[in-house]
PDB file of C-alpha atoms in Angstrom:
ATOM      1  CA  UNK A   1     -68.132  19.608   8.104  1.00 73.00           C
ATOM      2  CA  UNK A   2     -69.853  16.136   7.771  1.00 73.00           C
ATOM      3  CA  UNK A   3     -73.135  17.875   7.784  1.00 65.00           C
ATOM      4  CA  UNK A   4     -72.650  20.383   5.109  1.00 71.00           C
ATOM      5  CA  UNK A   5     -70.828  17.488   3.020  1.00 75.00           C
ATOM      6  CA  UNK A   6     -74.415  15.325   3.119  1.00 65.00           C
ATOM      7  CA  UNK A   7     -76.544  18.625   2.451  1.00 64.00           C
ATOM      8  CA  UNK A   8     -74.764  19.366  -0.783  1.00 75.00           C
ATOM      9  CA  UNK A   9     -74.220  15.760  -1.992  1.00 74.00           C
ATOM     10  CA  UNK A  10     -78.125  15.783  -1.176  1.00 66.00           C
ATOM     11  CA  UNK A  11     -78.947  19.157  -2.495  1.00 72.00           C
ATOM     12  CA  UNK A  12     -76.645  18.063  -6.005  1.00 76.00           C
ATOM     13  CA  UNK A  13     -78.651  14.873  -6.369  1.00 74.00           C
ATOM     14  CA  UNK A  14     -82.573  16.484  -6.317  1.00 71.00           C
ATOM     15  CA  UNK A  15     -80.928  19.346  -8.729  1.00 75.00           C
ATOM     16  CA  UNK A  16     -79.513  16.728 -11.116  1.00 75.00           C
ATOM     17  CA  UNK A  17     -82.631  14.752 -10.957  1.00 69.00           C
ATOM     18  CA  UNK A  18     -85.244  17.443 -11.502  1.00 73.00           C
ATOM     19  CA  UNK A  19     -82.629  18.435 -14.475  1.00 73.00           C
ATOM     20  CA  UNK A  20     -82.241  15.489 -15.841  1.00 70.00           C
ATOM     21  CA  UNK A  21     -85.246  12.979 -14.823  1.00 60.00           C
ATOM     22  CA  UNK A  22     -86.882  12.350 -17.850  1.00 56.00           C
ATOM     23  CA  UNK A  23     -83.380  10.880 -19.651  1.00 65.00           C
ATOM     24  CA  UNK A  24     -83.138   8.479 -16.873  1.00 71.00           C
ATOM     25  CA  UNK A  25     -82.130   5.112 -18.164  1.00 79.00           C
ATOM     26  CA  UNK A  26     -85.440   2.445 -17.718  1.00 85.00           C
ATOM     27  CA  UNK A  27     -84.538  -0.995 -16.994  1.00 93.00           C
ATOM     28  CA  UNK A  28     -86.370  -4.131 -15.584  1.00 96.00           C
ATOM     29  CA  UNK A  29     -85.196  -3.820 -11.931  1.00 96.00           C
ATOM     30  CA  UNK A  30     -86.016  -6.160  -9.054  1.00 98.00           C
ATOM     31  CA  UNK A  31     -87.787  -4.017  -6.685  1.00 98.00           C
ATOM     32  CA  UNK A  32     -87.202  -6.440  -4.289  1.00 98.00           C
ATOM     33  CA  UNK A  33     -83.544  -6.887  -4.701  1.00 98.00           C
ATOM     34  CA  UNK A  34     -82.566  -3.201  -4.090  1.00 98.00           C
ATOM     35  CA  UNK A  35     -85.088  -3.615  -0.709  1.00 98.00           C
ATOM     36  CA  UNK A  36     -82.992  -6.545   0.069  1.00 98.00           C
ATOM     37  CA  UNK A  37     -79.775  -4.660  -0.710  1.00 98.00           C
ATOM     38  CA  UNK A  38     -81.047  -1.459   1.298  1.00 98.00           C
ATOM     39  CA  UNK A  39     -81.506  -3.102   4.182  1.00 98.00           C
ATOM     40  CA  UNK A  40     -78.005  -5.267   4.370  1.00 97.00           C
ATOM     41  CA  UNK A  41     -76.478  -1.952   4.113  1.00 97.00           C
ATOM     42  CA  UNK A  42     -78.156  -0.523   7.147  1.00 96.00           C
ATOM     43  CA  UNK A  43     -77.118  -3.839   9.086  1.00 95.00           C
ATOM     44  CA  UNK A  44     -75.270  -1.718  11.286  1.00 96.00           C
ATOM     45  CA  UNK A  45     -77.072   1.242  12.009  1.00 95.00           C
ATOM     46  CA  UNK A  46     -79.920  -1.479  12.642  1.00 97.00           C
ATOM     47  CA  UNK A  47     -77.762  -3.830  15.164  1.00 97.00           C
ATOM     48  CA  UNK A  48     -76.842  -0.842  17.184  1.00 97.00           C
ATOM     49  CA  UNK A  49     -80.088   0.167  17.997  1.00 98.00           C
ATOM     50  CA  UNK A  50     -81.561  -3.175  18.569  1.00 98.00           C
ATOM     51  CA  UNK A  51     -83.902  -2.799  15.601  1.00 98.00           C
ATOM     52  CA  UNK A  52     -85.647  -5.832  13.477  1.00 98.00           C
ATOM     53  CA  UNK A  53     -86.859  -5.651   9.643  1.00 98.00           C
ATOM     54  CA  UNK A  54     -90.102  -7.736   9.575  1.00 98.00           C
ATOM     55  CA  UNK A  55     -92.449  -7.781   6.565  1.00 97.00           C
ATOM     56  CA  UNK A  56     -93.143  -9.344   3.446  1.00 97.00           C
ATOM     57  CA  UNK A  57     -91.398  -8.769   0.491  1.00 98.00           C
ATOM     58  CA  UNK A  58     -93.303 -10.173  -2.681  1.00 98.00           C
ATOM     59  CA  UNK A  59     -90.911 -10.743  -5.812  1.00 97.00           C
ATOM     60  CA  UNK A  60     -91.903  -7.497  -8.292  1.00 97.00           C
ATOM     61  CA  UNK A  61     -89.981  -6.044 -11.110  1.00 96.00           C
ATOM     62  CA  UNK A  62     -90.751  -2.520 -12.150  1.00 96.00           C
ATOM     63  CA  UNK A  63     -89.296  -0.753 -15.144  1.00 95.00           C
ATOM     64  CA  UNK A  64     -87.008   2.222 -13.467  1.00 93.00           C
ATOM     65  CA  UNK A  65     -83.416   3.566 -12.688  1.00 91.00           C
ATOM     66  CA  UNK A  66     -82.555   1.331 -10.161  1.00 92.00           C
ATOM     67  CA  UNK A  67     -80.050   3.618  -8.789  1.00 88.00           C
ATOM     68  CA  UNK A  68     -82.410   6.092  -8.127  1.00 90.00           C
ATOM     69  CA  UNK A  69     -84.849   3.511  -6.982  1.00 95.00           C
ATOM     70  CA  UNK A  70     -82.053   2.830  -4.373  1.00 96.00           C
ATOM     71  CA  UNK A  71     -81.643   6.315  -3.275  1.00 92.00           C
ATOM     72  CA  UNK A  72     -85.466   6.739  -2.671  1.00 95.00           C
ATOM     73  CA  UNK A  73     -85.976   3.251  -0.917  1.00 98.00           C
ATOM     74  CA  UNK A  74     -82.389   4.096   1.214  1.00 95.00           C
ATOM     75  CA  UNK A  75     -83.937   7.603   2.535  1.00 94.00           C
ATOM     76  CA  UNK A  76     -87.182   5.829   3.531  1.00 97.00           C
ATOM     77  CA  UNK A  77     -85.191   3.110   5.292  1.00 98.00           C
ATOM     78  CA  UNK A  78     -83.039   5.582   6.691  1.00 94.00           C
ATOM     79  CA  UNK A  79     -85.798   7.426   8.187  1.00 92.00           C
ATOM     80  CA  UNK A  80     -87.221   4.818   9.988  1.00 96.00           C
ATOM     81  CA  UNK A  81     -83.933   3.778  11.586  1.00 95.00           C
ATOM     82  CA  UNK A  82     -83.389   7.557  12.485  1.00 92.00           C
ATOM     83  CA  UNK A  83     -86.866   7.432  14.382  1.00 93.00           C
ATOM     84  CA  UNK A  84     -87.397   3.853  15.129  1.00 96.00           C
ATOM     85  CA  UNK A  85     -87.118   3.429  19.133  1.00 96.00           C
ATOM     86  CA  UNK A  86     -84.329   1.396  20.108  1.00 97.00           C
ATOM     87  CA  UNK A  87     -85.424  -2.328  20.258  1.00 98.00           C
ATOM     88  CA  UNK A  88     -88.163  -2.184  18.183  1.00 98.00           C
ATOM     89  CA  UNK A  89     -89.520  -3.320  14.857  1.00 98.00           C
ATOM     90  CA  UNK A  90     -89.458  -1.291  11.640  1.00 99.00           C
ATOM     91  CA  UNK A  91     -91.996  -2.918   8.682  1.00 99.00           C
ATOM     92  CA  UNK A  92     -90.963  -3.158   5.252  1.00 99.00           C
ATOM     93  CA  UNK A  93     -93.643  -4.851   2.709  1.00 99.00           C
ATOM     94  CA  UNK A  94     -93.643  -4.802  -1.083  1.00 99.00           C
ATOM     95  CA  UNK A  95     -96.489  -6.037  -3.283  1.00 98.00           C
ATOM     96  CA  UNK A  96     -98.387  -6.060  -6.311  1.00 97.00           C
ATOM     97  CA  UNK A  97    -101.779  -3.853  -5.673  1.00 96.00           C
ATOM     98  CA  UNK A  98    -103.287  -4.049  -9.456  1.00 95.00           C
ATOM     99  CA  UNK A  99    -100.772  -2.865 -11.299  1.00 93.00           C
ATOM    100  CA  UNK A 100     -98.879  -1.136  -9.140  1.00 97.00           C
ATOM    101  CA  UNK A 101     -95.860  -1.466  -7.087  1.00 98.00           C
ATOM    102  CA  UNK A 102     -96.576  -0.951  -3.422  1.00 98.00           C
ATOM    103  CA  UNK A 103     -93.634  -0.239  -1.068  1.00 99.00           C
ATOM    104  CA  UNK A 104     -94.569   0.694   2.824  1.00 99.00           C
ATOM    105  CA  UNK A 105     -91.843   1.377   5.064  1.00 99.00           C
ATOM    106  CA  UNK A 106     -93.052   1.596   8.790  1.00 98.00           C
ATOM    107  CA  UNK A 107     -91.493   2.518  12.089  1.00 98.00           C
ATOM    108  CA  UNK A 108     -92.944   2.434  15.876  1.00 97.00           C
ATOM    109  CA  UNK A 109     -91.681   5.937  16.446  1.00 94.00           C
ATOM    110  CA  UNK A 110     -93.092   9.466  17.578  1.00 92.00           C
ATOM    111  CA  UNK A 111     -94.972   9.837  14.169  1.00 92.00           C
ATOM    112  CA  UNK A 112     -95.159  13.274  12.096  1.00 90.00           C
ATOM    113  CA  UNK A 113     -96.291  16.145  13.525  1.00 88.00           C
ATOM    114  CA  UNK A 114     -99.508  17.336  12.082  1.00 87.00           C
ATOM    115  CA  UNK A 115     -98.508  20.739  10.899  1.00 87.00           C
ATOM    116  CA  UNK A 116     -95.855  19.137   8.782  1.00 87.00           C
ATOM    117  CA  UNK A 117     -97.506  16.620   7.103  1.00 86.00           C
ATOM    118  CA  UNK A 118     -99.029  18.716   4.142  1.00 84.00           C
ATOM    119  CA  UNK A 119     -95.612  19.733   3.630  1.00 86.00           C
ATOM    120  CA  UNK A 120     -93.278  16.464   4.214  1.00 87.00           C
ATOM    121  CA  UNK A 121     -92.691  16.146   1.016  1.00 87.00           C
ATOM    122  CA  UNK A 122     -91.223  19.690   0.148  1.00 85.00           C
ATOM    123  CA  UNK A 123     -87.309  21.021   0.835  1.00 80.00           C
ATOM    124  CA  UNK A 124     -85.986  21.463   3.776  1.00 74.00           C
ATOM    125  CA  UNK A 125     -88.854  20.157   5.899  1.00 74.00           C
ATOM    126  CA  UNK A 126     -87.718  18.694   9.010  1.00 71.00           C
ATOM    127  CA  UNK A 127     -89.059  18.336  12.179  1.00 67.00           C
ATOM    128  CA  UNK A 128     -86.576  20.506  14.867  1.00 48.00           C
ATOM    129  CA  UNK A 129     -85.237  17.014  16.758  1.00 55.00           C
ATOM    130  CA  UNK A 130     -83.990  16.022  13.505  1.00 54.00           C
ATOM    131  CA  UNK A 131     -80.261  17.242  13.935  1.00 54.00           C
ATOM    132  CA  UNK A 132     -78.933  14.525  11.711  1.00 65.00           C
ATOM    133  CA  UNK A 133     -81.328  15.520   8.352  1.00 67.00           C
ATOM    134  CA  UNK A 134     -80.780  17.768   5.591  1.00 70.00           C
ATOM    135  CA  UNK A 135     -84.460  17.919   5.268  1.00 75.00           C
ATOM    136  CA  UNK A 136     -84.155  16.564   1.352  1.00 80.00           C
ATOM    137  CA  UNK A 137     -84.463  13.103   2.062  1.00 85.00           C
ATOM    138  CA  UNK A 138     -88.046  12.887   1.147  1.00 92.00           C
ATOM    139  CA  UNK A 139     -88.056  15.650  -1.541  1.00 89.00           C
ATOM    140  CA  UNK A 140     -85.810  13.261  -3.171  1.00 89.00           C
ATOM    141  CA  UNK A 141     -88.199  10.592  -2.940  1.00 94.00           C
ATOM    142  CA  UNK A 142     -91.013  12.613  -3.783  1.00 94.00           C
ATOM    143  CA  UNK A 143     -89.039  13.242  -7.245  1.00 91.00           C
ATOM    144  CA  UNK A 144     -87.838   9.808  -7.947  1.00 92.00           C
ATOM    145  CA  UNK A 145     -91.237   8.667  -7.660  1.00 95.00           C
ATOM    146  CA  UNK A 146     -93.089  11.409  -9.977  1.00 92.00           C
ATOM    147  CA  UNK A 147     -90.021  10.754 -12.731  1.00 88.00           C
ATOM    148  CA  UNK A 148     -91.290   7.279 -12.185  1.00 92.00           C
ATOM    149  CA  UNK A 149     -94.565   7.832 -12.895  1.00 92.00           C
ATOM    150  CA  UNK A 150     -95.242   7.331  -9.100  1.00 96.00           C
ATOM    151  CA  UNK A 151     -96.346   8.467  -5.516  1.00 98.00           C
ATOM    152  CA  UNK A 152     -95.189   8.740  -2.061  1.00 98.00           C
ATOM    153  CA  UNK A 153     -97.666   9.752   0.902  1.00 97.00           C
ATOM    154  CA  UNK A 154     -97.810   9.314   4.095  1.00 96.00           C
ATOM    155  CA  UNK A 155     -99.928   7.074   5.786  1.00 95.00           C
ATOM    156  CA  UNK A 156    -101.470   7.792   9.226  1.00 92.00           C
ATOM    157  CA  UNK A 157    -100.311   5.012  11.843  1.00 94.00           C
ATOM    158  CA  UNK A 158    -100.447   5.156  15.531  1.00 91.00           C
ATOM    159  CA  UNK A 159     -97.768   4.664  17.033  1.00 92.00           C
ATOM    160  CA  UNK A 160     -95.054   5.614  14.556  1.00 95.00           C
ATOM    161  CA  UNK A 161     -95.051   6.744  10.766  1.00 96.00           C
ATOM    162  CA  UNK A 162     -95.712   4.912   7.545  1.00 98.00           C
ATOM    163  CA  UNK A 163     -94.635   5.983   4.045  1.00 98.00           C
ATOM    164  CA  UNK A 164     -95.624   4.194   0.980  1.00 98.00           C
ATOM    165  CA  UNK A 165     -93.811   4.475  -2.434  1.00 99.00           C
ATOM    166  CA  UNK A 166     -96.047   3.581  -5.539  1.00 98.00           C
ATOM    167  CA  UNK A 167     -94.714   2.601  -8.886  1.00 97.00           C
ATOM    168  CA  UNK A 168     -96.054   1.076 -11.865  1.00 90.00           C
ATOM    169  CA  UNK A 169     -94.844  -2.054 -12.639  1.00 86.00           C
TER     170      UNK A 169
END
């Protein structure tokens, strides 16, 4: 049901990117506006476990698709509520590092195992406790930064994991 219904819509989205990535439309977007906007919609998925959004958010503009910009920054968010404990703080930060765009998204949870963190960023990777992924969500990212001119990686953080999305603004 529910499940298949978010693997396709997932599955449809890193097809139609990878098809179609270099037409996407480039705009000035507010970086920090879509963050913003990310994390109002998660309001309730944050109140019900207790979570708190702490961080910095500086105000930066890249050029981009800021729908897709949306998608990426929602799956990182989305992550970190997933594996966030309850009660606990999840750290969002954007800023200018030259001339880049530096998003890091960080939670306090059980981290990334190391056998899966060369491949995080492939299909279908997913840790097993993960019932509720499709195992796309960072694949998608991965490819919404590249047709960005980008990067995502993984940062190593103890406790918990850290991602960080880089654009040039």
């Amino acid at each position: 049901g529910r499940r298949l219904e978010v693997l396709l819509h997932d599955l449809l989205a890193l097809s139609r990117l990878e098809a179609h990535g270099l037409e996407l439309e480039r705009v000035p977007v507010s970086l920090s506006a879509i963050i913003r906007s990310s994390i109002e919609a998660s309001d309730d998925r944050l109140s019900q476990k207790k979570l708190s959004i702490e961080g910095e958010l500086e105000d930066v503009s890249v050029r981009g698709n800021e729908r897709w910009l949306r998608r990426a920054i929602d799956n990182l968010l989305s992550n970190a509520v997933r594996y966030a404990p309850a009660a606990s703080v999840i750290e969002v930060t954007l800023r200018y590092i030259g001339d880049e765009a530096v998003v890091r998204v960080r939670d306090r949870g059980p981290g990334v195992a190391l056998k899966l963190r060369a491949r995080l960023f492939e299909r279908f990777v997913t840790d097993r406790l993960d019932a509720d992924g499709t195992g796309l969500g960072l694949a998608i990212v991965r490819s919404v930064a590249e047709h960005h001119g980008g990067t995502i990686c993984f940062v190593d953080v103890t406790p918990g994991a850290c991602f960080e999305l880089r654009l040039l603004s």
